[in-house]
Amino acid sequence: MHNQTCFFHTEYTSYLPLSCIYFNSGRRPFQPLRARVYFLSAFHANIASVILCAVTVNALSVALDRRVMEGALLASSSGPCGWLSLSLYANGATPLLVGCNYVLSLLTIPVIHLLLCGKAPTPSMEDLKTAAVTALLPYLVGICGASKVQNSRMTSKLAALVLLYVDCCNLLREAEGALYVSDVFTALVLVASWLSTVAASSYLYVKCRILDINEAQLLQLVATPKSRFDWISSTCPREGLYLLPTVFLAPAQAFLLSSIFFDTDLSNLPV
């Protein structure tokens, strides 16, 4: 998921925190959900998010540079940021939701990029091995290990801060170039508006009586954040202004979700 660094090799600065987060999430007892939650979460993260980004881009198109608009659409089509969701609130239901979203993203990303870039990216075996070693394997070890979870939430949050720092360093390095203040400001407004729309729209399922409030909040936690998969850039290589929305995406989604889930209890979930 990460292959460049700011000061250190990302292999050494991101693999350990990732493994820590997924290991801690595996130590929590599994909590099943209604089937509709898995379906709607995957839909909201991989399809609705792209549609809402396109609507937001269209609404702000007068003030946006074309490259910023294209960069935002590409960012919205990326896969879910599972480590952020798990570090902010890792109950027994979150890991499976994250996994379902990730699997579906492997199907939707090629289709969306085929439409946007004319070529469909595919993950390499190395990418899949990295995901297995840093996410799946630690999660399975956590399941088989002790069930004590004292201090695991704080450890996961500290690991998430390290990952956030590495992501921001990488993205700022790749997006370097001549930037105008107006481009930076409009890109920030675009990302904040899009993420807020994706997060707020999850409550429509409550209004329509499809989900209850706890399920909608869990969907919001899992479906809102986006990660950056390096194998995607093979079809749409971008730099400069194209990457500007992605630069703001990492800290903006972390700030938004940490504000929402600072003191949230999602333990009362219907099976």
Protein backbone atom coordinates (compact mmCIF):
# COMPACT_ATOMS: atom_id res chain seq x y z
CA MET A 1 0.00 0.00 0.00
CA HIS A 2 2.93 2.30 0.68
CA ASN A 3 6.20 2.11 -1.18
CA GLN A 4 7.96 5.45 -0.71
CA THR A 5 9.06 7.35 2.35
CA CYS A 6 9.89 10.70 3.82
CA PHE A 7 12.88 9.76 6.01
CA PHE A 8 12.81 5.97 6.33
CA HIS A 9 11.93 3.07 4.11
CA THR A 10 8.18 2.64 4.36
CA GLU A 11 8.58 -1.12 4.78
CA TYR A 12 10.04 -0.43 8.20
CA THR A 13 7.80 2.48 9.22
CA SER A 14 4.40 1.22 8.10
CA TYR A 15 4.39 -2.57 8.24
CA LEU A 16 4.81 -2.77 12.02
CA PRO A 17 2.05 -0.21 12.84
CA LEU A 18 -0.28 -1.88 10.34
CA SER A 19 0.34 -5.27 11.89
CA CYS A 20 -0.24 -3.84 15.36
CA ILE A 21 -3.64 -2.39 14.41
CA TYR A 22 -4.89 -5.56 12.75
CA PHE A 23 -3.52 -7.76 15.54
CA ASN A 24 -5.38 -5.71 18.16
CA SER A 25 -8.60 -5.86 16.14
CA GLY A 26 -8.32 -9.65 15.94
CA ARG A 27 -8.17 -9.94 19.73
CA ARG A 28 -11.76 -8.73 20.07
CA PRO A 29 -14.57 -11.31 20.01
CA PHE A 30 -16.44 -11.51 16.71
CA GLN A 31 -19.74 -9.61 16.60
CA PRO A 32 -22.08 -10.57 13.72
CA LEU A 33 -24.28 -8.05 11.92
CA ARG A 34 -27.33 -8.20 9.72
CA ALA A 35 -26.49 -9.04 6.11
CA ARG A 36 -27.79 -5.69 4.88
CA VAL A 37 -25.08 -3.85 6.85
CA TYR A 38 -22.32 -5.65 4.93
CA PHE A 39 -24.02 -4.99 1.59
CA LEU A 40 -24.76 -1.32 2.24
CA SER A 41 -21.31 -0.67 3.68
CA ALA A 42 -19.61 -2.09 0.58
CA PHE A 43 -21.99 -0.14 -1.68
CA HIS A 44 -21.50 3.12 0.21
CA ALA A 45 -17.70 2.82 0.27
CA ASN A 46 -17.09 1.76 -3.32
CA ILE A 47 -19.97 3.15 -5.38
CA ALA A 48 -21.91 5.83 -3.50
CA SER A 49 -18.68 7.55 -2.46
CA VAL A 50 -17.61 7.98 -6.09
CA ILE A 51 -21.04 9.30 -7.07
CA LEU A 52 -21.08 11.79 -4.19
CA CYS A 53 -17.58 12.96 -5.12
CA ALA A 54 -18.69 13.54 -8.71
CA VAL A 55 -21.67 15.56 -7.46
CA THR A 56 -19.41 17.63 -5.18
CA VAL A 57 -16.90 18.22 -7.98
CA ASN A 58 -19.68 19.34 -10.30
CA ALA A 59 -21.02 21.76 -7.68
CA LEU A 60 -17.58 23.35 -7.20
CA SER A 61 -16.37 23.03 -10.80
CA VAL A 62 -16.35 26.79 -11.44
CA ALA A 63 -13.66 27.32 -8.80
CA LEU A 64 -11.63 24.15 -9.41
CA ASP A 65 -8.70 23.40 -11.66
CA ARG A 66 -9.39 20.49 -14.02
CA ARG A 67 -6.47 18.52 -12.59
CA VAL A 68 -7.80 18.91 -9.06
CA MET A 69 -11.21 17.63 -10.19
CA GLU A 70 -9.70 14.59 -11.89
CA GLY A 71 -7.49 13.92 -8.89
CA ALA A 72 -10.49 14.00 -6.55
CA LEU A 73 -12.41 11.52 -8.69
CA LEU A 74 -9.43 9.17 -8.77
CA ALA A 75 -9.03 9.47 -4.99
CA SER A 76 -12.71 8.66 -4.44
CA SER A 77 -12.38 5.46 -6.46
CA SER A 78 -9.63 4.08 -4.24
CA GLY A 79 -10.14 1.33 -1.69
CA PRO A 80 -11.14 1.72 1.97
CA CYS A 81 -8.65 2.78 4.63
CA GLY A 82 -9.17 -0.14 6.99
CA TRP A 83 -6.44 0.73 9.47
CA LEU A 84 -8.01 4.13 10.19
CA SER A 85 -11.43 2.61 10.86
CA LEU A 86 -9.98 -0.11 13.09
CA SER A 87 -7.78 2.28 15.06
CA LEU A 88 -10.63 4.70 15.79
CA TYR A 89 -13.20 2.13 16.85
CA ALA A 90 -12.41 -1.57 16.69
CA ASN A 91 -15.32 -3.60 18.00
CA GLY A 92 -15.98 -7.18 16.98
CA ALA A 93 -17.99 -6.16 13.91
CA THR A 94 -15.58 -3.72 12.27
CA PRO A 95 -12.91 -6.10 10.84
CA LEU A 96 -15.31 -8.14 8.71
CA LEU A 97 -16.89 -4.95 7.34
CA VAL A 98 -13.44 -3.66 6.43
CA GLY A 99 -12.60 -6.98 4.75
CA CYS A 100 -15.81 -7.00 2.70
CA ASN A 101 -15.15 -3.45 1.50
CA TYR A 102 -11.58 -4.31 0.55
CA VAL A 103 -12.59 -7.38 -1.46
CA LEU A 104 -15.27 -5.44 -3.36
CA SER A 105 -12.82 -2.60 -4.04
CA LEU A 106 -10.63 -5.08 -5.96
CA LEU A 107 -13.57 -5.43 -8.36
CA THR A 108 -14.80 -1.82 -8.52
CA ILE A 109 -11.42 -0.07 -8.81
CA PRO A 110 -10.54 -1.64 -12.22
CA VAL A 111 -14.00 -0.82 -13.59
CA ILE A 112 -13.94 2.81 -12.45
CA HIS A 113 -10.39 3.36 -13.70
CA LEU A 114 -11.27 1.77 -17.01
CA LEU A 115 -13.93 4.47 -17.39
CA LEU A 116 -11.73 7.33 -16.15
CA CYS A 117 -8.33 6.38 -17.59
CA GLY A 118 -9.09 3.88 -20.33
CA LYS A 119 -7.12 1.11 -18.62
CA ALA A 120 -7.93 -1.18 -15.73
CA PRO A 121 -5.26 -1.66 -13.02
CA THR A 122 -4.73 -5.00 -11.34
CA PRO A 123 -2.91 -5.66 -8.07
CA SER A 124 0.33 -7.60 -8.33
CA MET A 125 1.10 -10.68 -6.29
CA GLU A 126 3.51 -8.54 -4.27
CA ASP A 127 0.67 -6.18 -3.31
CA LEU A 128 -1.55 -9.07 -2.28
CA LYS A 129 1.30 -10.63 -0.28
CA THR A 130 1.87 -7.34 1.52
CA ALA A 131 -1.81 -7.11 2.41
CA ALA A 132 -1.76 -10.68 3.67
CA VAL A 133 1.37 -10.21 5.78
CA THR A 134 0.46 -6.83 7.29
CA ALA A 135 -3.31 -7.29 7.68
CA LEU A 136 -4.69 -10.81 7.35
CA LEU A 137 -1.91 -12.68 9.16
CA PRO A 138 -1.76 -10.35 12.21
CA TYR A 139 -5.56 -10.42 12.43
CA LEU A 140 -5.60 -14.24 12.46
CA VAL A 141 -2.82 -14.29 15.05
CA GLY A 142 -4.88 -11.90 17.16
CA ILE A 143 -7.88 -14.21 16.92
CA CYS A 144 -5.81 -17.18 18.08
CA GLY A 145 -4.07 -15.19 20.82
CA ALA A 146 -5.24 -13.92 24.16
CA SER A 147 -8.55 -12.08 24.38
CA LYS A 148 -7.27 -9.40 26.74
CA VAL A 149 -7.57 -6.02 25.05
CA GLN A 150 -6.37 -3.62 27.76
CA ASN A 151 -4.54 -0.61 26.28
CA SER A 152 -4.95 -2.02 22.75
CA ARG A 153 -7.05 0.94 21.63
CA MET A 154 -4.37 3.46 22.65
CA THR A 155 -1.70 1.35 20.95
CA SER A 156 -3.75 1.24 17.75
CA LYS A 157 -4.23 5.01 17.79
CA LEU A 158 -0.51 5.62 18.21
CA ALA A 159 0.17 3.23 15.32
CA ALA A 160 -2.39 5.12 13.22
CA LEU A 161 -0.58 8.41 13.91
CA VAL A 162 2.64 6.88 12.56
CA LEU A 163 0.85 5.67 9.43
CA LEU A 164 -0.81 9.06 8.97
CA TYR A 165 2.57 10.79 9.21
CA VAL A 166 4.13 8.44 6.65
CA ASP A 167 1.19 8.89 4.26
CA CYS A 168 1.32 12.69 4.48
CA CYS A 169 5.09 12.72 3.94
CA ASN A 170 4.81 10.52 0.87
CA LEU A 171 1.96 12.49 -0.64
CA LEU A 172 3.53 15.89 -0.04
CA ARG A 173 6.73 14.65 -1.64
CA GLU A 174 4.90 13.38 -4.73
CA ALA A 175 2.69 16.47 -5.06
CA GLU A 176 5.57 18.95 -4.91
CA GLY A 177 5.65 21.68 -7.52
CA ALA A 178 4.28 25.15 -8.15
CA LEU A 179 1.03 25.53 -6.26
CA TYR A 180 -1.19 28.57 -5.94
CA VAL A 181 -2.94 29.42 -2.68
CA SER A 182 -6.28 29.36 -4.50
CA ASP A 183 -5.68 25.78 -5.69
CA VAL A 184 -4.75 24.64 -2.20
CA PHE A 185 -7.79 26.28 -0.64
CA THR A 186 -10.27 24.99 -3.22
CA ALA A 187 -8.83 21.47 -3.01
CA LEU A 188 -9.20 21.55 0.77
CA VAL A 189 -12.81 22.74 0.50
CA LEU A 190 -13.53 20.05 -2.08
CA VAL A 191 -12.13 17.21 0.05
CA ALA A 192 -13.83 18.46 3.22
CA SER A 193 -17.17 18.83 1.42
CA TRP A 194 -16.95 15.42 -0.21
CA LEU A 195 -15.98 13.55 2.97
CA SER A 196 -18.65 15.35 4.99
CA THR A 197 -21.25 14.44 2.38
CA VAL A 198 -20.22 10.77 2.39
CA ALA A 199 -20.29 10.65 6.20
CA ALA A 200 -23.59 12.52 6.57
CA SER A 201 -25.33 10.52 3.84
CA SER A 202 -24.97 7.35 5.91
CA TYR A 203 -27.83 8.61 8.07
CA LEU A 204 -30.17 8.40 5.08
CA TYR A 205 -30.35 4.67 5.78
CA VAL A 206 -31.74 5.52 9.22
CA LYS A 207 -34.29 7.91 7.75
CA CYS A 208 -35.39 5.19 5.34
CA ARG A 209 -35.53 2.71 8.25
CA ILE A 210 -33.08 0.36 6.58
CA LEU A 211 -30.49 0.57 9.39
CA ASP A 212 -30.64 1.66 12.99
CA ILE A 213 -28.47 4.50 14.29
CA ASN A 214 -25.67 2.25 15.57
CA GLU A 215 -25.44 0.37 12.28
CA ALA A 216 -25.39 3.65 10.34
CA GLN A 217 -22.55 4.96 12.50
CA LEU A 218 -20.59 1.77 11.95
CA LEU A 219 -21.18 2.07 8.20
CA GLN A 220 -20.02 5.68 8.40
CA LEU A 221 -16.84 4.65 10.18
CA VAL A 222 -15.93 1.98 7.63
CA ALA A 223 -17.22 3.48 4.37
CA THR A 224 -15.95 7.07 4.67
CA PRO A 225 -12.12 6.82 4.77
CA LYS A 226 -10.12 6.11 1.62
CA SER A 227 -6.66 4.61 1.31
CA ARG A 228 -4.07 4.96 -1.44
CA PHE A 229 -3.16 1.81 -3.32
CA ASP A 230 0.06 2.24 -5.28
CA TRP A 231 -0.90 -0.33 -7.91
CA ILE A 232 -3.73 1.99 -8.99
CA SER A 233 -1.28 4.67 -10.17
CA SER A 234 0.03 2.36 -12.89
CA THR A 235 -2.94 3.25 -15.10
CA CYS A 236 -3.33 6.93 -14.18
CA PRO A 237 0.14 8.26 -13.31
CA ARG A 238 -0.41 11.73 -11.86
CA GLU A 239 1.69 14.31 -10.06
CA GLY A 240 1.41 17.87 -8.83
CA LEU A 241 -2.16 19.18 -8.75
CA TYR A 242 -3.59 15.76 -9.54
CA LEU A 243 -2.37 14.55 -6.14
CA LEU A 244 -3.46 17.64 -4.20
CA PRO A 245 -6.87 16.21 -3.15
CA THR A 246 -5.17 13.03 -1.94
CA VAL A 247 -2.73 15.09 0.15
CA PHE A 248 -5.65 16.58 2.08
CA LEU A 249 -7.62 13.33 2.13
CA ALA A 250 -5.50 11.52 4.73
CA PRO A 251 -5.53 14.18 7.49
CA ALA A 252 -9.06 15.38 6.67
CA GLN A 253 -10.70 11.97 7.04
CA ALA A 254 -8.70 11.26 10.21
CA PHE A 255 -9.82 14.56 11.76
CA LEU A 256 -13.45 14.11 10.68
CA LEU A 257 -13.84 10.55 11.95
CA SER A 258 -11.88 11.09 15.16
CA SER A 259 -14.19 14.01 15.94
CA ILE A 260 -17.30 11.91 15.31
CA PHE A 261 -16.13 8.79 17.13
CA PHE A 262 -14.30 10.47 20.02
CA ASP A 263 -16.87 9.23 22.55
CA THR A 264 -19.11 6.79 20.66
CA ASP A 265 -20.51 3.46 21.82
CA LEU A 266 -21.48 1.02 19.07
CA SER A 267 -21.88 -2.01 21.28
CA ASN A 268 -25.67 -2.30 20.85
CA LEU A 269 -25.77 -3.74 17.35
CA PRO A 270 -28.60 -6.05 16.24
CA VAL A 271 -27.59 -9.45 14.90
